[in-house]
PDB file of C-alpha atoms and ligand atoms in Angstrom:
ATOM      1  CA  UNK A   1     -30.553  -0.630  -7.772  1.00  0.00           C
ATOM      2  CA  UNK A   2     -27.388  -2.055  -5.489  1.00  0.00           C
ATOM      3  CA  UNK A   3     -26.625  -5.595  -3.930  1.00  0.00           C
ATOM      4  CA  UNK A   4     -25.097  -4.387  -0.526  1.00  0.00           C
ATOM      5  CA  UNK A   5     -23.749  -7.425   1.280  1.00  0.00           C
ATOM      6  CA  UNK A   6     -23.186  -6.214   4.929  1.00  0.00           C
ATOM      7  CA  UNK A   7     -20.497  -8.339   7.179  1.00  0.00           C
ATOM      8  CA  UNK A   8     -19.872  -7.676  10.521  1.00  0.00           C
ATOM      9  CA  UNK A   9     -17.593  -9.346  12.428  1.00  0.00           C
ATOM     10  CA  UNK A  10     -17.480  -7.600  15.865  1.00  0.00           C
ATOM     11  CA  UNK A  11     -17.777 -10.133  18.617  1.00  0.00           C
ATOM     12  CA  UNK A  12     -19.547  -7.662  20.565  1.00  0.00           C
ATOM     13  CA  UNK A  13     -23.320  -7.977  19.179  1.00  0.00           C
ATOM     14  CA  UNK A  14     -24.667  -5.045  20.523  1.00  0.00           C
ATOM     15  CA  UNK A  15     -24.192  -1.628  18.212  1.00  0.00           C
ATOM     16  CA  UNK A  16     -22.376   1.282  20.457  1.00  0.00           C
ATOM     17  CA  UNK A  17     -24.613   4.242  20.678  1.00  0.00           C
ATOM     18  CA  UNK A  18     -27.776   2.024  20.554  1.00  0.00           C
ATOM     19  CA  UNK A  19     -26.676  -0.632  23.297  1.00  0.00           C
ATOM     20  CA  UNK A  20     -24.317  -0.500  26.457  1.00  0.00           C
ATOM     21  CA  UNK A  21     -20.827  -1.502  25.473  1.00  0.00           C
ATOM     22  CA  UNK A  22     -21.764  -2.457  22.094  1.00  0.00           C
ATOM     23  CA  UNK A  23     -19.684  -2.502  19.095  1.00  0.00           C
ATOM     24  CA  UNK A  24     -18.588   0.432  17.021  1.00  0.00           C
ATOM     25  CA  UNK A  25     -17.318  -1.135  13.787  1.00  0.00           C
ATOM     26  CA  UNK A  26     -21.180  -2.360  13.941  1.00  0.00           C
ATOM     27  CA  UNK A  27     -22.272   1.439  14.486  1.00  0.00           C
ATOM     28  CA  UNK A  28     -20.488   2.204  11.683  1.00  0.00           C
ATOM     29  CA  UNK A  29     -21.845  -0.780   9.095  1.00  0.00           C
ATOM     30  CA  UNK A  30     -25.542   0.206  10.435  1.00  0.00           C
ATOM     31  CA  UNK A  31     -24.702   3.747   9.383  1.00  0.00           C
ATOM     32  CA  UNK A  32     -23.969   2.948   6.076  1.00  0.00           C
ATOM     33  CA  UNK A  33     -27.084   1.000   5.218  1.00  0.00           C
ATOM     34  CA  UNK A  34     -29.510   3.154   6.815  1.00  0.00           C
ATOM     35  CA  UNK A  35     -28.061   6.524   5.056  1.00  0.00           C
ATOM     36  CA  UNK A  36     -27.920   4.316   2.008  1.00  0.00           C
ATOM     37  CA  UNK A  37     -31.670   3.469   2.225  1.00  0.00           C
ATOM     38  CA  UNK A  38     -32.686   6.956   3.314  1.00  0.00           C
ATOM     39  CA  UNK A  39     -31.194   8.044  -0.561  1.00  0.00           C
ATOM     40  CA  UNK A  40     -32.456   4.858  -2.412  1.00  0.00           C
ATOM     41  CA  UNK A  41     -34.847   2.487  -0.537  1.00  0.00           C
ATOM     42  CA  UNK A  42     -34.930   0.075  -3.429  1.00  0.00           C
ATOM     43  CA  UNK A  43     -31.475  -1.415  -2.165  1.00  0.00           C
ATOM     44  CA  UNK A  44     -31.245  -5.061  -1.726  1.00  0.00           C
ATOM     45  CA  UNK A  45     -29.248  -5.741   1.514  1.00  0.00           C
ATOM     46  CA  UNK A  46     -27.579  -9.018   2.851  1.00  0.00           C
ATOM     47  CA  UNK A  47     -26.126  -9.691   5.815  1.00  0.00           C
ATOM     48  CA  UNK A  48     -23.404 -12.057   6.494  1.00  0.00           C
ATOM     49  CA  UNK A  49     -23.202 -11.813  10.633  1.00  0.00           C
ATOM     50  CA  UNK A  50     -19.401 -14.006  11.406  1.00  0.00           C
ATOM     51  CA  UNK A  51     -19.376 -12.139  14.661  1.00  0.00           C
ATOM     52  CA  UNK A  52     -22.529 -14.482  16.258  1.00  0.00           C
ATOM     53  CA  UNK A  53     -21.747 -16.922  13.673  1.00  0.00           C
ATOM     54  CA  UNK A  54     -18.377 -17.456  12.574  1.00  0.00           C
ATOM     55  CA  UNK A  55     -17.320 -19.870  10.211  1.00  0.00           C
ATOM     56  CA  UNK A  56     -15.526 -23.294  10.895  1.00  0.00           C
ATOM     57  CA  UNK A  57     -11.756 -23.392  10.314  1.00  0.00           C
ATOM     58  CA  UNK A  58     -10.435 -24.748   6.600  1.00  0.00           C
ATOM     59  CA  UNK A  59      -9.293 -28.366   7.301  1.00  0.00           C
ATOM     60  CA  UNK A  60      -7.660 -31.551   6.317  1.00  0.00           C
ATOM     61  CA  UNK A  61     -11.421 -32.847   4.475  1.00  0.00           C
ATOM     62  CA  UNK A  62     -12.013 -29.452   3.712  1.00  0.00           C
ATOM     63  CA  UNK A  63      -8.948 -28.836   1.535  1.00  0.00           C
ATOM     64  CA  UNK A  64      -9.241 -33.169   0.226  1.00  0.00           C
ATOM     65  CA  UNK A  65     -12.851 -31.657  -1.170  1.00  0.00           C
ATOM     66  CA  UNK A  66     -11.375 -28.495  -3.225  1.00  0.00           C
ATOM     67  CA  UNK A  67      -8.640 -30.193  -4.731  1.00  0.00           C
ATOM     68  CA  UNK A  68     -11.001 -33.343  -5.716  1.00  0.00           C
ATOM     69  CA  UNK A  69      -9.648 -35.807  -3.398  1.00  0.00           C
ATOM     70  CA  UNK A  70     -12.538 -36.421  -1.465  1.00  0.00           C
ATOM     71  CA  UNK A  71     -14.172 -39.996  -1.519  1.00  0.00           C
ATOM     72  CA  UNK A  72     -17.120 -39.062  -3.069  1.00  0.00           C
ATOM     73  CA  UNK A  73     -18.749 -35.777  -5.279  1.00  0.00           C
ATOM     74  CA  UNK A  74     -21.314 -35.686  -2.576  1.00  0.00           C
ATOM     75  CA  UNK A  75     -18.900 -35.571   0.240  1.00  0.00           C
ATOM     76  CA  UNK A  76     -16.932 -32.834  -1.175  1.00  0.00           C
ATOM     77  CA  UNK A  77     -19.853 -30.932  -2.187  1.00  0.00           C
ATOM     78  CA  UNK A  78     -21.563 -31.172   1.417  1.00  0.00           C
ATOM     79  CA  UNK A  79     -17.920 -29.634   3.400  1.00  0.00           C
ATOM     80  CA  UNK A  80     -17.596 -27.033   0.905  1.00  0.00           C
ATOM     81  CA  UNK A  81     -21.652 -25.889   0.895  1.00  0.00           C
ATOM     82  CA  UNK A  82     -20.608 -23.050   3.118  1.00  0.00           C
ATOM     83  CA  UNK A  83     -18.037 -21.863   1.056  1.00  0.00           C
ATOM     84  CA  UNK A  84     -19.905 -22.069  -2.002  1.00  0.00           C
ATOM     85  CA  UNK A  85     -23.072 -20.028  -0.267  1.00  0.00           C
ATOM     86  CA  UNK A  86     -20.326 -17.183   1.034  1.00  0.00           C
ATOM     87  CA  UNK A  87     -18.555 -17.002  -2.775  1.00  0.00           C
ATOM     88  CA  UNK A  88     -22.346 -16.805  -3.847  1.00  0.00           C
ATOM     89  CA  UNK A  89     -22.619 -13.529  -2.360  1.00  0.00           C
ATOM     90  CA  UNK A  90     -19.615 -12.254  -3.226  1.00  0.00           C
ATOM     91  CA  UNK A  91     -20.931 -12.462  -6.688  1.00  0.00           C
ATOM     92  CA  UNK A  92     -24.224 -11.499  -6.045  1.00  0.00           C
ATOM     93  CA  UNK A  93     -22.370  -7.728  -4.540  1.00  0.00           C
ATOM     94  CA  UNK A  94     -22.460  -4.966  -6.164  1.00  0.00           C
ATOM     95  CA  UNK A  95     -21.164  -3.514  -2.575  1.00  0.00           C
ATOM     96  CA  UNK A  96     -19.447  -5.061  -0.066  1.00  0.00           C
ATOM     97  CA  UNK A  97     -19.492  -3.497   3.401  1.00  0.00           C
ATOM     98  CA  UNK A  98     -16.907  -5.100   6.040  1.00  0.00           C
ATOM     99  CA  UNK A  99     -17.215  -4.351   9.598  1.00  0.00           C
ATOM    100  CA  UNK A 100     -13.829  -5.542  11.671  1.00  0.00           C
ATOM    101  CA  UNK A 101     -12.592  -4.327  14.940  1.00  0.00           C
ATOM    102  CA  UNK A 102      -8.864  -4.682  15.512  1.00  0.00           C
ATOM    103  CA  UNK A 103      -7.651  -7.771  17.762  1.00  0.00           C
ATOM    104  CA  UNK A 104      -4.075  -8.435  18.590  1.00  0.00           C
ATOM    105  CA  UNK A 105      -3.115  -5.723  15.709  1.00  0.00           C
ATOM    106  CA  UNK A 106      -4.835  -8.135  12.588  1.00  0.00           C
ATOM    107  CA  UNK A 107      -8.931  -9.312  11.480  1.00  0.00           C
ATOM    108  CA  UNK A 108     -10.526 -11.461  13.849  1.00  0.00           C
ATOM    109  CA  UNK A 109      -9.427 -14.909  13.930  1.00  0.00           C
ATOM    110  CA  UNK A 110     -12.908 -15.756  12.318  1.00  0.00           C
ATOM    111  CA  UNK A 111     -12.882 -13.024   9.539  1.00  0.00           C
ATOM    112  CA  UNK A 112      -9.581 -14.754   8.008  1.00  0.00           C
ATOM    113  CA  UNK A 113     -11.200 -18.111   8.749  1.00  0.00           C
ATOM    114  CA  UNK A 114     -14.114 -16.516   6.311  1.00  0.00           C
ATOM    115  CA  UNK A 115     -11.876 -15.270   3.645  1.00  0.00           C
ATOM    116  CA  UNK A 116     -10.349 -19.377   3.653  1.00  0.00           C
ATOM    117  CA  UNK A 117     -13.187 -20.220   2.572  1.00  0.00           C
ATOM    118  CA  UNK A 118     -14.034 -18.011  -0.141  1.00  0.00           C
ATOM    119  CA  UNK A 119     -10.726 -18.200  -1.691  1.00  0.00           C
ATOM    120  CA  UNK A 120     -10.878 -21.070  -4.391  1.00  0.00           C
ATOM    121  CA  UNK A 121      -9.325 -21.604  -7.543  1.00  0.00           C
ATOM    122  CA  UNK A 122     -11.612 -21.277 -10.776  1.00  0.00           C
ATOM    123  CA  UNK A 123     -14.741 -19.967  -8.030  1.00  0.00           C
ATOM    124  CA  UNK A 124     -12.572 -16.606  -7.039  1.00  0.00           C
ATOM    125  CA  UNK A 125      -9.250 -16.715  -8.707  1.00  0.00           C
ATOM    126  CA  UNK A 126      -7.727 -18.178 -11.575  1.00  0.00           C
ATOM    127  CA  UNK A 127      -4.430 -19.608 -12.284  1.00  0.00           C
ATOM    128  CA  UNK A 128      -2.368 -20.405 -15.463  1.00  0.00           C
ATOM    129  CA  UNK A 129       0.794 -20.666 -15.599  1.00  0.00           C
ATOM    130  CA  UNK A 130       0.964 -19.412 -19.384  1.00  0.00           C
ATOM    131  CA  UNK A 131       0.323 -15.926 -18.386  1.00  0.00           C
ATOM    132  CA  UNK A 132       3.140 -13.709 -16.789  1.00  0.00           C
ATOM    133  CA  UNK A 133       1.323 -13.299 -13.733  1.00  0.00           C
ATOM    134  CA  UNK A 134      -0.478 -16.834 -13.686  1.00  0.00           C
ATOM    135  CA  UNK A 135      -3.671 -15.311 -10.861  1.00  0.00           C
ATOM    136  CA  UNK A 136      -6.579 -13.391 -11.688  1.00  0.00           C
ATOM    137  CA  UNK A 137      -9.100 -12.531  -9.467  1.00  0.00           C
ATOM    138  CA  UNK A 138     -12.962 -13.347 -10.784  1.00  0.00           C
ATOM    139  CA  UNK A 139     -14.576 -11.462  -8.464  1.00  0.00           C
ATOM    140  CA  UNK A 140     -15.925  -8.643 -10.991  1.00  0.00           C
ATOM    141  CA  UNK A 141     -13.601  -5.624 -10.961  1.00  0.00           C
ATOM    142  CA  UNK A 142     -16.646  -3.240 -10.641  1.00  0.00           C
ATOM    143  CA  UNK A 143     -17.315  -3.943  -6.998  1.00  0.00           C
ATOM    144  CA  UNK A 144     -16.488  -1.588  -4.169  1.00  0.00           C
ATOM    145  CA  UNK A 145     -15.186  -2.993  -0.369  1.00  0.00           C
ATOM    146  CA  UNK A 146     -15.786  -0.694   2.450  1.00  0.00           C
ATOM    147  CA  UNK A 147     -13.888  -1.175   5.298  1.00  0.00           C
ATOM    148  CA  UNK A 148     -15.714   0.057   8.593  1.00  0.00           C
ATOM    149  CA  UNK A 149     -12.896  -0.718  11.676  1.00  0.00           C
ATOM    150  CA  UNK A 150     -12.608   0.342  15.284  1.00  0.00           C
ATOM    151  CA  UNK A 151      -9.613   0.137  17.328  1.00  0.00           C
ATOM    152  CA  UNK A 152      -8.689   0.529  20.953  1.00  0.00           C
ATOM    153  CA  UNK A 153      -5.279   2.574  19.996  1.00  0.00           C
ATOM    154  CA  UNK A 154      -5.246   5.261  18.061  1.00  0.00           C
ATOM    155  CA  UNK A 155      -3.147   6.565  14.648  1.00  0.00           C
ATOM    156  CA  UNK A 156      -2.309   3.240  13.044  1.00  0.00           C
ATOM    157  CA  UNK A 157      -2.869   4.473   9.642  1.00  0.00           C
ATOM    158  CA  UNK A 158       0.708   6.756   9.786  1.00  0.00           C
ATOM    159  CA  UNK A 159       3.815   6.082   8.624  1.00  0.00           C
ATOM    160  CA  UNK A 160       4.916   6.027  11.851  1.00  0.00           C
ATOM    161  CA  UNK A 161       2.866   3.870  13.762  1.00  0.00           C
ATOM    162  CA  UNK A 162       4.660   2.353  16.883  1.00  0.00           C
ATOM    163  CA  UNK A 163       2.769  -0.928  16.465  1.00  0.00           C
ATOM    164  CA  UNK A 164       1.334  -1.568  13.030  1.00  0.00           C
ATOM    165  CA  UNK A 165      -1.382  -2.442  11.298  1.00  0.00           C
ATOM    166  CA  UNK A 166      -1.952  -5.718   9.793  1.00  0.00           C
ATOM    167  CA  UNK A 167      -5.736  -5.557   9.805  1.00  0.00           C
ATOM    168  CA  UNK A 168      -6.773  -3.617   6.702  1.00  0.00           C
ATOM    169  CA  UNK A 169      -3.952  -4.648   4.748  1.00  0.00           C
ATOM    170  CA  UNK A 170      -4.159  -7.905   5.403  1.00  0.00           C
ATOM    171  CA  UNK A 171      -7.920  -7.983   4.001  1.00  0.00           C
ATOM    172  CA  UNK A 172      -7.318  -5.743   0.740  1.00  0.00           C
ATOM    173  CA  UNK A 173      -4.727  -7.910  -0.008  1.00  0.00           C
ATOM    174  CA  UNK A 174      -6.511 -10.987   0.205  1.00  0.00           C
ATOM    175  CA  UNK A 175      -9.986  -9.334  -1.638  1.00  0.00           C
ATOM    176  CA  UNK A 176      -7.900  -7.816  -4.369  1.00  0.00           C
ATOM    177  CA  UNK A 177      -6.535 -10.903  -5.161  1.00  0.00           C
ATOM    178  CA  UNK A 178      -9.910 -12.667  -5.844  1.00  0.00           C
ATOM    179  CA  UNK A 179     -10.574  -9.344  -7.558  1.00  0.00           C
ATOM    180  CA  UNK A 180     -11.781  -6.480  -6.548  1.00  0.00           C
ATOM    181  CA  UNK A 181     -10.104  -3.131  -7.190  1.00  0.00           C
ATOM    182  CA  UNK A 182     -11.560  -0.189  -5.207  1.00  0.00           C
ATOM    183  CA  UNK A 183     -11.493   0.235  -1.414  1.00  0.00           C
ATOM    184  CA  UNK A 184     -12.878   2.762   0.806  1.00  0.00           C
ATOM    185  CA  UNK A 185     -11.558   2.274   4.620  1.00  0.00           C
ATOM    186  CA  UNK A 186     -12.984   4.162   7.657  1.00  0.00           C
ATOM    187  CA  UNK A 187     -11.713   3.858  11.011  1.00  0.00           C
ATOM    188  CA  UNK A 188     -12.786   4.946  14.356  1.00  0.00           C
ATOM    189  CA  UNK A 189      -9.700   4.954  16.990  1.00  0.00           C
ATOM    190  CA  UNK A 190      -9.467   5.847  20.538  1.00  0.00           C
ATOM    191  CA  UNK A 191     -11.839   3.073  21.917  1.00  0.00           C
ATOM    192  CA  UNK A 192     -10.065   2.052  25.413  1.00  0.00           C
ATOM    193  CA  UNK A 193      -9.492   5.737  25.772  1.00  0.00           C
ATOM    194  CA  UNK A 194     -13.044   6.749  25.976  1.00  0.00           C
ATOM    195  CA  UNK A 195     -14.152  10.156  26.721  1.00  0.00           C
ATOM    196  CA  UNK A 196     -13.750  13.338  23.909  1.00  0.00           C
ATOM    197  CA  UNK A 197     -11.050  11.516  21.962  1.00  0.00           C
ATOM    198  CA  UNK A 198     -13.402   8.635  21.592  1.00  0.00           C
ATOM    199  CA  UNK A 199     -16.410  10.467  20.840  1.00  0.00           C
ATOM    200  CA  UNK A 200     -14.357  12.959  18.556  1.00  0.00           C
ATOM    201  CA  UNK A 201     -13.284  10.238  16.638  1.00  0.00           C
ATOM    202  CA  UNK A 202     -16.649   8.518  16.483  1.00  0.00           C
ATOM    203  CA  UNK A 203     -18.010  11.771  14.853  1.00  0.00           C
ATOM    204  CA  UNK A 204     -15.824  12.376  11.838  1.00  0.00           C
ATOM    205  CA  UNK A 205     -16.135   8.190  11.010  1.00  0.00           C
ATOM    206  CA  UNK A 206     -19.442   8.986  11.034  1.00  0.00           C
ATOM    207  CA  UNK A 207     -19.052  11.824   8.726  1.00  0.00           C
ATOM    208  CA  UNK A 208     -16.947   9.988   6.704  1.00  0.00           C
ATOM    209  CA  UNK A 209     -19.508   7.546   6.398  1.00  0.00           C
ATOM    210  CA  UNK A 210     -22.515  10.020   5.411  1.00  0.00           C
ATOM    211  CA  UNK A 211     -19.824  11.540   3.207  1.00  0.00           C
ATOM    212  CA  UNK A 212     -19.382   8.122   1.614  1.00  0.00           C
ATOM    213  CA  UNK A 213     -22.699   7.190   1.229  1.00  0.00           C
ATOM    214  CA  UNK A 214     -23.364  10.120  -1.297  1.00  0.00           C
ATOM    215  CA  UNK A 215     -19.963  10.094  -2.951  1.00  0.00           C
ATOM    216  CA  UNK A 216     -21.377   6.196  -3.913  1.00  0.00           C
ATOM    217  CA  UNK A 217     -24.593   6.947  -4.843  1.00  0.00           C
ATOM    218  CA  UNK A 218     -23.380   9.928  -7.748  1.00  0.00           C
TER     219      UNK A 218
HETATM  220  C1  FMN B   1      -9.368  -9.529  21.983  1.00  0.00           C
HETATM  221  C2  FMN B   1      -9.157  -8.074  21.694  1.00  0.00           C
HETATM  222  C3  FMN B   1      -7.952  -7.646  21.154  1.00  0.00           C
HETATM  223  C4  FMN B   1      -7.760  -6.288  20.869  1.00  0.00           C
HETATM  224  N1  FMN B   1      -6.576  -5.890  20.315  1.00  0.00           N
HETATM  225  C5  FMN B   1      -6.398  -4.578  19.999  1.00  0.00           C
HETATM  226  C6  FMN B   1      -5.206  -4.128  19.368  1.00  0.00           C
HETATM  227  O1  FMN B   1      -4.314  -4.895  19.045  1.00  0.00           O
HETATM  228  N2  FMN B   1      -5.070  -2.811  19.110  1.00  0.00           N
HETATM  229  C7  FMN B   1      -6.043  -1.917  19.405  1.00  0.00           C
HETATM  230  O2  FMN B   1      -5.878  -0.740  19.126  1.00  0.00           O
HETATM  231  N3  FMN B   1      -7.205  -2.319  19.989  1.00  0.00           N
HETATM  232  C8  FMN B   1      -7.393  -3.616  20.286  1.00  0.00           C
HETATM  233  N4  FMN B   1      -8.561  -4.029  20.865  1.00  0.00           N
HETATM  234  C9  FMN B   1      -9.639  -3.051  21.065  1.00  0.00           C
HETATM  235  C10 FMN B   1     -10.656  -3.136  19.936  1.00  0.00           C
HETATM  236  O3  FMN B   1     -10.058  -2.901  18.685  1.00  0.00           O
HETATM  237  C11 FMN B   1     -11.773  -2.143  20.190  1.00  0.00           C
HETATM  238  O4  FMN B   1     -12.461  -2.546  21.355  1.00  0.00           O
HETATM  239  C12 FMN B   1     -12.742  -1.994  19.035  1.00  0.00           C
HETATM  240  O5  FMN B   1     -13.720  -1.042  19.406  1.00  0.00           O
HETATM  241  C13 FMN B   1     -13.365  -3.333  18.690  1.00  0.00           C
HETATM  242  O6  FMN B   1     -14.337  -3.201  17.666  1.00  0.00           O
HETATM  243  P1  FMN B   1     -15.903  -3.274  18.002  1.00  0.00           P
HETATM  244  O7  FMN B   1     -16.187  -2.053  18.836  1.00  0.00           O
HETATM  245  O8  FMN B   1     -16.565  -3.243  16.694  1.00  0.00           O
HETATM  246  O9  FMN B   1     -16.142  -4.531  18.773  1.00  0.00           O
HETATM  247  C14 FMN B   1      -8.778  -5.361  21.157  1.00  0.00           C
HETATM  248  C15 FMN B   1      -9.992  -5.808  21.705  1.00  0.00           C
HETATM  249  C16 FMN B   1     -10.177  -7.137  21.969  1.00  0.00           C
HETATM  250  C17 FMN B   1     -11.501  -7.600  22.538  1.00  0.00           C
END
């Protein structure tokens, strides 16, 4: 049986396909759980929705709480409650899916606000300075990120890109250093072009995705 913990982060709520102008990293994350439930309906499924509700931005009290400055346990222990419910799931995953649409060439302004949060020493990583590289990531190696993007452009993942990508490496940086190892990243490009290159484009994501979903399961 797998913990999938589902997180889109689309601003758009509506899924394209299903609702006018709706959002196609979403398409993509709904994908994924319903193949995954047509193969194995015993799946346990969360889902973390920082699109409709995004997190509050890391602040002054916020950073007095993790570093035990705070004027009282309780204090600290009330600003950090979100935190400690979004590294909860982390651990709870045996799967992590990640929707995220492109903006401005990075993650969503509230998808790095998330990942704040749920990087925190001796909850996600570890440091000590005795070892040659002093961080470890707790996050348990075994887990598996899927990436599930959308972009308006299109061919950011070659070499050659004329504007690049700081999306998906920006998040597999940050996840693999609170630990986890294996990434799978799908993309569907073309989105302000519409038309066959869209739709073309939609399809083999989708593939992918089915694809995936079995690869996974085996
Ligand atoms: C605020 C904003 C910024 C965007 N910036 C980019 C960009 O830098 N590059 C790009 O290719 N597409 C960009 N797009 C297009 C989105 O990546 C595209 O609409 C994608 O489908 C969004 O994902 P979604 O369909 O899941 O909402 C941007 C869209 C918005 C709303």
């Amino acid at each position: 049986m797998a913990n999938i913990l589902k997180i889109d982060t689309s601003l758009r709520t509506g899924i394209s396909g299903t609702h006018p102008h709706g959002s196609l990293s979403r398409r993509l994350t709904a994908l994924f759980i319903d193949q995954w439930n047509e193969i194995d309906s015993s799946v346990q499924v969360k889902h973390r929705d920082l699109g409709q509700n995004p997190p509050p931005y890391i602040d002054e009290e916020w950073i007095i709480s993790e570093f035990g400055y705070a004027e009282s346990e309780e204090k600290a222990q009330q600003r950090l409650q979100l935190s400690n419910e979004f590294i909860e799931e982390l651990h709870w995953a045996d799967i992590i899916v990640l929707g995220v649409p492109m903006y401005n060439f990075g993650p969503p302004a509230h998808l790095k606000a998330y990942i704040d949060h749920i990087v925190r020493m001796n909850k996600t990583y570890s440091f000590d300075l005795s070892k040659e590289q002093p961080y470890s990531g707790l996050l348990d190696h075994q887990k598996t990120m899927i990436i599930l993007s959308a972009r308006g452009g299109h061919d950011f993942d070659s070499a050659d890109a004329p504007f690049p990508n700081h999306a998906e490496p920006a998040i597999k940086t940050a996840f693999n250093f609170i630990g986890i190892e294996k990434f799978h990243e799908i993309a569907i490009e073309y989105q302000e072009f519409g038309g066959e290159l869209l739709a073309q484009s939609i399809q083999a994501a989708e593939q992918k995705t089915i694809a995936l979903v079995q690869d996974l399961q085996h």
